[in-house]
């Protein structure tokens, strides 16, 4: 009886150990996937930003069309409004040469929504000098049609 009990406990211990490793691995893979998603989204945003600043967009309709590929509601409305204001009231803005996602942490993971904290480095082409700016963000991604899309973000 003791032998059967010991074998049973040993099997449970092995199964539990494998599940812990598997769960840990899944979380790491998930975070790495989110890292690449956020990196791609921010790179697309600076591509659109820089193209806008250099006059490569004729209208905000085309900007909206491009933004809808990786930004969802409600943020898409705010982004379009910002570009419309920039067209109506032109001022000078600095271009961005590169963006780096320094680190990312999952705060909350729900079925189709993920909230993250991320540290982002921006290489800015300043008027007098180029510089790097490091900002911490709270980011929300929503799963839309099997894609993670940026739905909100704020500077921490």
mmCIF file of C-alpha atoms in Angstrom:
data_model
loop_
_atom_site.group_PDB
_atom_site.id
_atom_site.type_symbol
_atom_site.label_atom_id
_atom_site.label_comp_id
_atom_site.label_asym_id
_atom_site.label_seq_id
_atom_site.Cartn_x
_atom_site.Cartn_y
_atom_site.Cartn_z
ATOM 1 C CA UNK A 1 0.000 0.000 0.000
ATOM 2 C CA UNK A 2 2.805 2.414 0.914
ATOM 3 C CA UNK A 3 4.598 1.591 -2.303
ATOM 4 C CA UNK A 4 1.479 2.346 -4.418
ATOM 5 C CA UNK A 5 0.929 5.590 -2.507
ATOM 6 C CA UNK A 6 4.559 6.659 -3.026
ATOM 7 C CA UNK A 7 4.385 5.884 -6.755
ATOM 8 C CA UNK A 8 1.123 7.827 -6.988
ATOM 9 C CA UNK A 9 2.675 10.860 -5.220
ATOM 10 C CA UNK A 10 5.735 10.631 -7.454
ATOM 11 C CA UNK A 11 3.572 10.663 -10.598
ATOM 12 C CA UNK A 12 1.566 13.657 -9.315
ATOM 13 C CA UNK A 13 4.794 15.487 -8.522
ATOM 14 C CA UNK A 14 6.161 14.895 -12.043
ATOM 15 C CA UNK A 15 2.912 15.984 -13.698
ATOM 16 C CA UNK A 16 2.737 19.104 -11.518
ATOM 17 C CA UNK A 17 6.345 19.977 -12.268
ATOM 18 C CA UNK A 18 5.759 19.647 -16.033
ATOM 19 C CA UNK A 19 2.638 21.836 -15.824
ATOM 20 C CA UNK A 20 4.522 24.565 -13.968
ATOM 21 C CA UNK A 21 7.291 24.538 -16.562
ATOM 22 C CA UNK A 22 4.756 24.511 -19.408
ATOM 23 C CA UNK A 23 2.750 27.407 -17.902
ATOM 24 C CA UNK A 24 5.944 29.403 -17.375
ATOM 25 C CA UNK A 25 7.031 28.726 -20.942
ATOM 26 C CA UNK A 26 3.631 29.784 -22.315
ATOM 27 C CA UNK A 27 3.810 33.064 -20.398
ATOM 28 C CA UNK A 28 7.305 33.780 -21.753
ATOM 29 C CA UNK A 29 6.205 33.018 -25.313
ATOM 30 C CA UNK A 30 3.106 35.187 -24.844
ATOM 31 C CA UNK A 31 5.185 38.115 -23.543
ATOM 32 C CA UNK A 32 7.655 37.742 -26.404
ATOM 33 C CA UNK A 33 4.780 37.749 -28.905
ATOM 34 C CA UNK A 34 3.329 40.886 -27.300
ATOM 35 C CA UNK A 35 6.783 42.501 -27.362
ATOM 36 C CA UNK A 36 6.969 41.971 -31.133
ATOM 37 C CA UNK A 37 3.396 43.182 -31.599
ATOM 38 C CA UNK A 38 4.015 46.409 -29.649
ATOM 39 C CA UNK A 39 7.345 46.925 -31.424
ATOM 40 C CA UNK A 40 5.677 46.556 -34.825
ATOM 41 C CA UNK A 41 2.802 48.860 -33.895
ATOM 42 C CA UNK A 42 5.088 51.629 -32.662
ATOM 43 C CA UNK A 43 7.311 51.313 -35.740
ATOM 44 C CA UNK A 44 4.276 51.616 -38.022
ATOM 45 C CA UNK A 45 3.089 54.665 -36.082
ATOM 46 C CA UNK A 46 6.435 56.446 -36.571
ATOM 47 C CA UNK A 47 6.437 55.502 -40.254
ATOM 48 C CA UNK A 48 3.042 57.174 -40.650
ATOM 49 C CA UNK A 49 4.122 60.130 -38.482
ATOM 50 C CA UNK A 50 7.275 60.735 -40.507
ATOM 51 C CA UNK A 51 5.454 60.295 -43.823
ATOM 52 C CA UNK A 52 2.867 62.826 -42.673
ATOM 53 C CA UNK A 53 5.561 65.324 -41.691
ATOM 54 C CA UNK A 54 7.294 64.977 -45.048
ATOM 55 C CA UNK A 55 4.047 65.537 -46.970
ATOM 56 C CA UNK A 56 3.587 62.014 -48.275
ATOM 57 C CA UNK A 57 -0.075 61.898 -47.224
ATOM 58 C CA UNK A 58 -2.589 63.836 -49.323
ATOM 59 C CA UNK A 59 -5.472 63.475 -46.876
ATOM 60 C CA UNK A 60 -6.264 62.189 -43.415
ATOM 61 C CA UNK A 61 -8.452 59.521 -45.042
ATOM 62 C CA UNK A 62 -5.342 57.689 -46.214
ATOM 63 C CA UNK A 63 -3.783 58.072 -42.749
ATOM 64 C CA UNK A 64 -6.920 56.597 -41.199
ATOM 65 C CA UNK A 65 -6.835 53.710 -43.657
ATOM 66 C CA UNK A 66 -3.216 52.949 -42.705
ATOM 67 C CA UNK A 67 -3.806 53.362 -38.960
ATOM 68 C CA UNK A 68 -6.759 50.966 -38.994
ATOM 69 C CA UNK A 69 -4.341 48.147 -39.760
ATOM 70 C CA UNK A 70 -2.970 48.201 -36.212
ATOM 71 C CA UNK A 71 -4.989 50.664 -34.090
ATOM 72 C CA UNK A 72 -8.535 50.021 -32.863
ATOM 73 C CA UNK A 73 -11.249 52.064 -31.227
ATOM 74 C CA UNK A 74 -11.249 54.297 -29.241
ATOM 75 C CA UNK A 75 -7.632 55.299 -29.955
ATOM 76 C CA UNK A 76 -8.108 55.459 -33.728
ATOM 77 C CA UNK A 77 -10.552 58.352 -33.321
ATOM 78 C CA UNK A 78 -8.085 60.301 -31.175
ATOM 79 C CA UNK A 79 -5.264 59.687 -33.665
ATOM 80 C CA UNK A 80 -7.313 60.894 -36.642
ATOM 81 C CA UNK A 81 -8.457 63.951 -34.693
ATOM 82 C CA UNK A 82 -4.825 64.773 -33.877
ATOM 83 C CA UNK A 83 -3.802 64.576 -37.557
ATOM 84 C CA UNK A 84 -6.799 66.694 -38.609
ATOM 85 C CA UNK A 85 -5.780 69.377 -36.073
ATOM 86 C CA UNK A 86 -2.223 69.274 -37.377
ATOM 87 C CA UNK A 87 -3.504 69.839 -40.927
ATOM 88 C CA UNK A 88 -5.804 72.680 -39.817
ATOM 89 C CA UNK A 89 -3.196 74.361 -37.608
ATOM 90 C CA UNK A 90 0.253 73.504 -38.971
ATOM 91 C CA UNK A 91 3.181 73.877 -36.632
ATOM 92 C CA UNK A 92 6.610 72.297 -36.561
ATOM 93 C CA UNK A 93 7.098 68.785 -35.229
ATOM 94 C CA UNK A 94 10.188 66.646 -34.895
ATOM 95 C CA UNK A 95 10.672 63.447 -36.843
ATOM 96 C CA UNK A 96 11.536 60.160 -35.172
ATOM 97 C CA UNK A 97 14.361 58.062 -36.562
ATOM 98 C CA UNK A 98 13.874 54.895 -34.480
ATOM 99 C CA UNK A 99 11.869 53.415 -31.672
ATOM 100 C CA UNK A 100 13.021 50.657 -29.316
ATOM 101 C CA UNK A 101 10.906 48.710 -26.867
ATOM 102 C CA UNK A 102 13.292 48.398 -23.955
ATOM 103 C CA UNK A 103 11.107 46.125 -21.838
ATOM 104 C CA UNK A 104 7.505 45.054 -21.490
ATOM 105 C CA UNK A 105 5.504 43.580 -18.600
ATOM 106 C CA UNK A 106 2.016 42.117 -18.723
ATOM 107 C CA UNK A 107 -0.149 43.734 -16.049
ATOM 108 C CA UNK A 108 -3.485 42.174 -16.868
ATOM 109 C CA UNK A 109 -4.460 39.500 -19.354
ATOM 110 C CA UNK A 110 -8.131 39.024 -20.142
ATOM 111 C CA UNK A 111 -9.744 37.063 -22.943
ATOM 112 C CA UNK A 112 -9.339 39.657 -25.733
ATOM 113 C CA UNK A 113 -7.612 42.493 -23.882
ATOM 114 C CA UNK A 114 -4.105 42.812 -22.509
ATOM 115 C CA UNK A 115 -2.738 45.666 -20.426
ATOM 116 C CA UNK A 116 0.994 46.226 -20.411
ATOM 117 C CA UNK A 117 3.658 48.461 -18.999
ATOM 118 C CA UNK A 118 6.469 49.215 -21.404
ATOM 119 C CA UNK A 119 9.603 51.312 -21.494
ATOM 120 C CA UNK A 120 10.097 52.844 -24.922
ATOM 121 C CA UNK A 121 13.160 54.647 -26.297
ATOM 122 C CA UNK A 122 12.559 57.220 -29.027
ATOM 123 C CA UNK A 123 15.419 58.474 -31.211
ATOM 124 C CA UNK A 124 14.258 61.965 -32.188
ATOM 125 C CA UNK A 125 15.649 64.065 -35.024
ATOM 126 C CA UNK A 126 15.641 67.398 -33.212
ATOM 127 C CA UNK A 127 15.971 70.778 -34.862
ATOM 128 C CA UNK A 128 19.195 71.613 -33.085
ATOM 129 C CA UNK A 129 20.366 68.189 -32.008
ATOM 130 C CA UNK A 130 19.332 64.540 -32.181
ATOM 131 C CA UNK A 131 18.404 62.972 -28.869
ATOM 132 C CA UNK A 132 16.929 59.851 -27.268
ATOM 133 C CA UNK A 133 13.918 60.055 -25.023
ATOM 134 C CA UNK A 134 12.897 57.240 -22.671
ATOM 135 C CA UNK A 135 9.235 57.043 -21.682
ATOM 136 C CA UNK A 136 7.206 54.577 -19.641
ATOM 137 C CA UNK A 137 3.782 53.708 -21.028
ATOM 138 C CA UNK A 138 0.642 51.941 -19.937
ATOM 139 C CA UNK A 139 -0.579 50.156 -23.070
ATOM 140 C CA UNK A 140 -3.801 48.346 -23.866
ATOM 141 C CA UNK A 141 -4.044 45.896 -26.748
ATOM 142 C CA UNK A 142 -7.269 44.332 -27.989
ATOM 143 C CA UNK A 143 -7.549 41.187 -30.029
ATOM 144 C CA UNK A 144 -9.463 41.987 -33.212
ATOM 145 C CA UNK A 145 -9.816 39.295 -35.890
ATOM 146 C CA UNK A 146 -6.915 37.267 -34.418
ATOM 147 C CA UNK A 147 -4.600 40.315 -34.327
ATOM 148 C CA UNK A 148 -3.418 42.393 -31.391
ATOM 149 C CA UNK A 149 -4.246 46.036 -32.023
ATOM 150 C CA UNK A 150 -3.385 49.112 -29.991
ATOM 151 C CA UNK A 151 -6.559 50.420 -28.373
ATOM 152 C CA UNK A 152 -5.140 52.849 -25.814
ATOM 153 C CA UNK A 153 -1.909 54.056 -24.269
ATOM 154 C CA UNK A 154 -0.821 56.643 -21.748
ATOM 155 C CA UNK A 155 2.501 57.908 -20.498
ATOM 156 C CA UNK A 156 3.128 56.768 -16.916
#
